[in-house]
C-alpha positions as a LaTeX table, in Angstrom:
\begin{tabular}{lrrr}
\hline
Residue & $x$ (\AA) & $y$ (\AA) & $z$ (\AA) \\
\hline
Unk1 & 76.56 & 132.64 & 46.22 \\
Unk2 & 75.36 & 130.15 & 48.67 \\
Unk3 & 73.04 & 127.77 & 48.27 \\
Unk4 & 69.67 & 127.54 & 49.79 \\
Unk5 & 69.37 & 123.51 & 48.81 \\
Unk6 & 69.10 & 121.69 & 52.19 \\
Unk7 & 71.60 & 119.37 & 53.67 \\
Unk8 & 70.91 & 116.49 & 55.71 \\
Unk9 & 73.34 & 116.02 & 58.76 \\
Unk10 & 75.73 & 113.76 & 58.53 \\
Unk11 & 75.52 & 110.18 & 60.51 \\
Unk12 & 78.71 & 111.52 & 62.55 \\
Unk13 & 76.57 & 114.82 & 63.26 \\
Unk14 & 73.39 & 112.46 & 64.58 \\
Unk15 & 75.43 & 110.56 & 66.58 \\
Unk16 & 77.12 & 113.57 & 68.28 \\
Unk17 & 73.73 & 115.36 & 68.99 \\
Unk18 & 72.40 & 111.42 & 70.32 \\
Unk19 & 74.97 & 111.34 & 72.93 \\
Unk20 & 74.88 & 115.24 & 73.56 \\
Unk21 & 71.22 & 114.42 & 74.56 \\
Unk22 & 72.14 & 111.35 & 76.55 \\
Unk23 & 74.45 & 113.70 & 78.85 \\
Unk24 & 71.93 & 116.24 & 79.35 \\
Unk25 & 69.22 & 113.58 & 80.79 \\
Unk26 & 72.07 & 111.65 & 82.52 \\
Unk27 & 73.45 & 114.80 & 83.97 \\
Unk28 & 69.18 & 116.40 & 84.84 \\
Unk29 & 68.64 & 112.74 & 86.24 \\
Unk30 & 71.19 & 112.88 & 88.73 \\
Unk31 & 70.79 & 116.43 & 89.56 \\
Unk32 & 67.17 & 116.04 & 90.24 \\
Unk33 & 67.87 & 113.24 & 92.78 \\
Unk34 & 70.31 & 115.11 & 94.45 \\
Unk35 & 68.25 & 117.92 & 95.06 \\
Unk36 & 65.18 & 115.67 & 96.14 \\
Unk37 & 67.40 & 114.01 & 98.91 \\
Unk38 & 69.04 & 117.55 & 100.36 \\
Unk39 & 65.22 & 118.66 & 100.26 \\
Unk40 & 64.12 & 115.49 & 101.95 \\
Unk41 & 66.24 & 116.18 & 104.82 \\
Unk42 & 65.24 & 120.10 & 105.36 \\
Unk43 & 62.49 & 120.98 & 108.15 \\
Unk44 & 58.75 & 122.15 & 107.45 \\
Unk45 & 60.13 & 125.64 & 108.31 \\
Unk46 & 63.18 & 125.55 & 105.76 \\
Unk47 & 61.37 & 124.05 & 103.53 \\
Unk48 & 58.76 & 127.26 & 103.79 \\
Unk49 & 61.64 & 129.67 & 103.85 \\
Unk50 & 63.13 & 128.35 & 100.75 \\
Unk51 & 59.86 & 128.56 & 99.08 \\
Unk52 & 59.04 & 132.17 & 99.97 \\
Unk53 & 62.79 & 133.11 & 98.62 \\
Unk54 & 61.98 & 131.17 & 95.08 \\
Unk55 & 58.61 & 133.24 & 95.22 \\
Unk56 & 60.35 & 136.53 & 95.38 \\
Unk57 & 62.78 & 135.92 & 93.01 \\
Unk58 & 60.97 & 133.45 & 89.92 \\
Unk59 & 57.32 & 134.62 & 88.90 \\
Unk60 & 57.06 & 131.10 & 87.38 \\
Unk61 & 57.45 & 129.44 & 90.68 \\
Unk62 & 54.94 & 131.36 & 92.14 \\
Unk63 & 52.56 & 130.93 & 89.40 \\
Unk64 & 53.05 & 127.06 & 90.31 \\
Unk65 & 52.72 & 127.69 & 94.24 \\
Unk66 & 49.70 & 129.62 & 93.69 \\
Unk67 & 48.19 & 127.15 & 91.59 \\
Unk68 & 48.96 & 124.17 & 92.94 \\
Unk69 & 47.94 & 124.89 & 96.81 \\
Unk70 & 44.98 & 126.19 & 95.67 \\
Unk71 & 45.11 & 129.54 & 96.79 \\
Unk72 & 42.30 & 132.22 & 98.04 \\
Unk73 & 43.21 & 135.54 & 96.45 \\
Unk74 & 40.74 & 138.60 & 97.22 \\
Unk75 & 39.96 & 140.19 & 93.38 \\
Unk76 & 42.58 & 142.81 & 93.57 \\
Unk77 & 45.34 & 140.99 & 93.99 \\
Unk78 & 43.58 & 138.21 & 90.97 \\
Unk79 & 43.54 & 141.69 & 88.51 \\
Unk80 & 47.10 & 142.52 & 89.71 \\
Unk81 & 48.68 & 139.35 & 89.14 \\
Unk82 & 46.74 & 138.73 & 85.97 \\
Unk83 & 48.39 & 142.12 & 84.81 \\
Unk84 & 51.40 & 140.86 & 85.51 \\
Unk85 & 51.54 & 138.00 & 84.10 \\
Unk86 & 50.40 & 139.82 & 80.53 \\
Unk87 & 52.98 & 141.82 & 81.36 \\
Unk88 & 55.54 & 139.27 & 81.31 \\
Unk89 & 54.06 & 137.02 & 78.56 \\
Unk90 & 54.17 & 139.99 & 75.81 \\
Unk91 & 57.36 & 141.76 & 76.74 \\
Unk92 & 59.31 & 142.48 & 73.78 \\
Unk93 & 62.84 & 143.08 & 72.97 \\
Unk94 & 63.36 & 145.83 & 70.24 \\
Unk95 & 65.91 & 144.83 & 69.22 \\
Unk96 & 65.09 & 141.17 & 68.21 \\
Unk97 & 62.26 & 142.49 & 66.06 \\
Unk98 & 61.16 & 139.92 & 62.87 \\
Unk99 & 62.58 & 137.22 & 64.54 \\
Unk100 & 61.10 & 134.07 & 66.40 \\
Unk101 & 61.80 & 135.36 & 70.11 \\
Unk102 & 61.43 & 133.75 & 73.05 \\
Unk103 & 58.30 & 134.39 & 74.89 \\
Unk104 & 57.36 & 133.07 & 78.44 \\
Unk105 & 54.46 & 130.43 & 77.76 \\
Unk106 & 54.51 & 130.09 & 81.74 \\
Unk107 & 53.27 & 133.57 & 81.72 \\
Unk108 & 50.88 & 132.60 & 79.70 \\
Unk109 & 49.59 & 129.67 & 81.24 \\
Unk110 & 48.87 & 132.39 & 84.21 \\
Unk111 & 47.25 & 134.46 & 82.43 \\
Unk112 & 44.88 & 131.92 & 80.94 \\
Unk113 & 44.43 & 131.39 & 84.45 \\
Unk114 & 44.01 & 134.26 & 85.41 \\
Unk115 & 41.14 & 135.61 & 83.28 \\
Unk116 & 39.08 & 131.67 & 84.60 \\
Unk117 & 39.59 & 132.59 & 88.25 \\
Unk118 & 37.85 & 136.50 & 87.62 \\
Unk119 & 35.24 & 134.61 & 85.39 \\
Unk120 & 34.53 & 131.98 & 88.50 \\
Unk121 & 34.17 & 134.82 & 90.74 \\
Unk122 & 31.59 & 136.57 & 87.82 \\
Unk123 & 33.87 & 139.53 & 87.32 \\
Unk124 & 32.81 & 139.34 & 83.73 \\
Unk125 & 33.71 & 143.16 & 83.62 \\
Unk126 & 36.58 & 143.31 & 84.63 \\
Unk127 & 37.44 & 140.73 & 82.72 \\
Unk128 & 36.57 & 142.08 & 79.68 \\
Unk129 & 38.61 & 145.23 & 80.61 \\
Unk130 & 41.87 & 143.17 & 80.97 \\
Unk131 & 41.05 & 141.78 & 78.11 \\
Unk132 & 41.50 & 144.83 & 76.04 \\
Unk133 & 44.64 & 145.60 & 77.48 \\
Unk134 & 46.07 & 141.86 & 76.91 \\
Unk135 & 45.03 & 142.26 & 73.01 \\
Unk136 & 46.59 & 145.16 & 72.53 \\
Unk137 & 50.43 & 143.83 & 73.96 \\
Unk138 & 49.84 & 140.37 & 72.80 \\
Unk139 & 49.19 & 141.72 & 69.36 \\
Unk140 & 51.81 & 143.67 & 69.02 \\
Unk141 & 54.17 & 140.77 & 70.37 \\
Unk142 & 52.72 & 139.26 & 67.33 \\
Unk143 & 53.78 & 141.85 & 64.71 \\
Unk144 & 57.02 & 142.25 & 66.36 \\
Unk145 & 58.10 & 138.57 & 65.98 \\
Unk146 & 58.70 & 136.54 & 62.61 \\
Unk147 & 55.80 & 133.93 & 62.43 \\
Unk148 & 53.98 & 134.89 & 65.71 \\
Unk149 & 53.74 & 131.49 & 67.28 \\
Unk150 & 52.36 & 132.96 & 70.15 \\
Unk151 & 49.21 & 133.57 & 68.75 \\
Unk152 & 48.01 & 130.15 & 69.95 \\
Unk153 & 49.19 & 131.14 & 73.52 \\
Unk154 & 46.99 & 134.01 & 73.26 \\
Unk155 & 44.32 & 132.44 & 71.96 \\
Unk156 & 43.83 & 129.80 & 74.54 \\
Unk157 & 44.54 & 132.61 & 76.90 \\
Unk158 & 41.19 & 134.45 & 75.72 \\
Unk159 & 38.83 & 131.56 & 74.64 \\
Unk160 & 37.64 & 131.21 & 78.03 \\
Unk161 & 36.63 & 134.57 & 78.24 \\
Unk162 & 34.91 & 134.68 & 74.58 \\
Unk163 & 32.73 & 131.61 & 75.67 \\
Unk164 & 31.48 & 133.30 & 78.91 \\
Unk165 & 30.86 & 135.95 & 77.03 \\
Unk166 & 28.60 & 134.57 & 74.43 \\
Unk167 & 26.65 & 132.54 & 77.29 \\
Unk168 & 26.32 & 135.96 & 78.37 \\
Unk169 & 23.49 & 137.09 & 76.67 \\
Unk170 & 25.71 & 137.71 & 73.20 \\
Unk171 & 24.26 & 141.32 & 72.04 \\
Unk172 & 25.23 & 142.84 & 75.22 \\
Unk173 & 28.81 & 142.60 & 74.42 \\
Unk174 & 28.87 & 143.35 & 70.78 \\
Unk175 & 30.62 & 146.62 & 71.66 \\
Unk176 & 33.24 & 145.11 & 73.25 \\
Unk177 & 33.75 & 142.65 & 70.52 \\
Unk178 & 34.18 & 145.44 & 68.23 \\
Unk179 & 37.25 & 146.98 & 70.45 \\
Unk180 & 38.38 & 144.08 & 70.54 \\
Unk181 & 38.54 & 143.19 & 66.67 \\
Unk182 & 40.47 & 147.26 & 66.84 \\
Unk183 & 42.95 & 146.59 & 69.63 \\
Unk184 & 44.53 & 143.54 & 67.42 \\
Unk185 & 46.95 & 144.69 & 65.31 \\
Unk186 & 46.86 & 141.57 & 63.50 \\
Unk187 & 43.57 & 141.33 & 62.68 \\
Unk188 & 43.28 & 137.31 & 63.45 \\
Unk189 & 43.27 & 136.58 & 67.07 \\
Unk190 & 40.39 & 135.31 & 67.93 \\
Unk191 & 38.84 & 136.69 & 64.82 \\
Unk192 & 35.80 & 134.18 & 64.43 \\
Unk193 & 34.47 & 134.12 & 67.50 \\
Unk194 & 34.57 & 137.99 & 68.27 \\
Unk195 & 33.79 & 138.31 & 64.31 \\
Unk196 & 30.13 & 136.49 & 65.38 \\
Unk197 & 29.57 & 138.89 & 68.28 \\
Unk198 & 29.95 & 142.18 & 66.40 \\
Unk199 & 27.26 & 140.63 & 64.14 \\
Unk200 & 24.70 & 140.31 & 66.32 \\
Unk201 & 22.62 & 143.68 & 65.75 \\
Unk202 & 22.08 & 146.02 & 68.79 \\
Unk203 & 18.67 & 145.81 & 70.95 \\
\hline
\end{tabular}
C-alpha cells in the first residue's frame, strides 16, 4: 500500500534540478540576446510587420501592444476585446476537471484592464453587464478546477468595478449585486463587498 509519508529529495536530486535551472537561464540568456541583436538590425517597417504578424497570431502580445502604446480604442471594440479576453481567461478543458489546470493569468490581466478602461470612459453599465457574464465563466472555472486558484485572478479582475460601484451612489446597484451573488457558483467571489451592497435597503 503506498505510503503517503513525505520524502525529502535527495542532495543528488537538488543538485540535478540546480544545474537543470542553470541551463535554462544560461540557454534564455543567450537566446534573448540573440534575438535583441537580429531585431536591432531590422527596419521601422519590418519591425511593424513582424509586430502585426505576432498580433494575429498571440492574444497575449497584443494585450501587451495595446497596453503599452497606449492605445485609443472606440467602446465597441473595448467590450469586444474585454469579452475576449474572459473568454480566454475561463476556458475550460472537460476533461481536466478537479484538477489544478492551467489558466491564462495574461488573459486576466486584460480583463482587469479591460473593465478600468470602460469605467474611465463612465460606461458603468456596460460594465456591470460584462460583469455578469465574467462571473458566471469565471465561477464555473472555479468549480471545475481542484483548489480554484484563480479566484484571486478574478477577484482583482472585478474589484475595480465593485469600488466604482459603491462610489456610485450604493442603493442603486443593489440589484445587480444580488445577480451577481446568483451568477457565482461558488458563492465566495467577491462575496463581502457585493454581500454589503445587497444590504443596503431599496429607495
Amino acid at each position: 500500500m503506498p505510503s503517503d509519508r513525505y520524502i525529502p529529495p535527495s542532495d543528488d536530486q537538488i543538485r540535478k534540478w540546480e544545474e537543470e535551472k542553470k541551463t535554462k537561464e544560461k540557454f534564455h540568456g543567450q537566446r534573448s540576446e540573440l534575438i535583441e541583436a537580429a531585431l536591432r538590425k531590422l527596419k521601422k517597417d519590418e519591425l511593424i510587420e513582424l509586430l502585426m504578424r505576432l498580433d494575429m497570431f498571440d492574444p497575449a502580445v497584443r494585450w501587451s501592444i495595446v497596453a503599452d502604446v497606449g492605445l485609443k480604442r472606440p467602446l465597441d471594440l473595448i467590450a469586444h476585446d474585454l469579452r475576449q479576453a474572459i473568454e480566454i481567461a475561463t476556458r475550460v478543458d472537460e476533461k481536466q476537471r478537479d484538477t489544478n489546470f492551467f489558466y491564462s493569468w495574461q488573459a486576466y490581466e486584460e480583463t482587469e484592464r479591460g473593465f478600468i478602461s470602460l469605467i474611465g470612459l463612465g460606461e458603468l453599465e456596460l460594465a456591470k453587464k460584462i460583469a455578469l457574464e465574467f462571473m458566471k465563466q469565471a465561477s464555473y472555472q472555479v468549480e471545475c478546477s481542484d483548489e480554484g486558484h484563480m479566484v484571486y485572478e478574478i477577484e482583482i479582475c472585478l474589484n475595480p468595478l465593485i469600488q466604482a460601484v459603491a462610489d456610485d451612489h450604493l442603493h442603486v446597484h443593489r440589484d445587480w449585486a444580488i445577480e451577481m451573488s446568483h451568477a457565482d457558483g461558488t458563492g465566495c467571489i467577491c462575496h463581502s463587498a457585493l454581500e454589503k451592497m445587497v444590504r443596503v435597503p431599496k429607495v
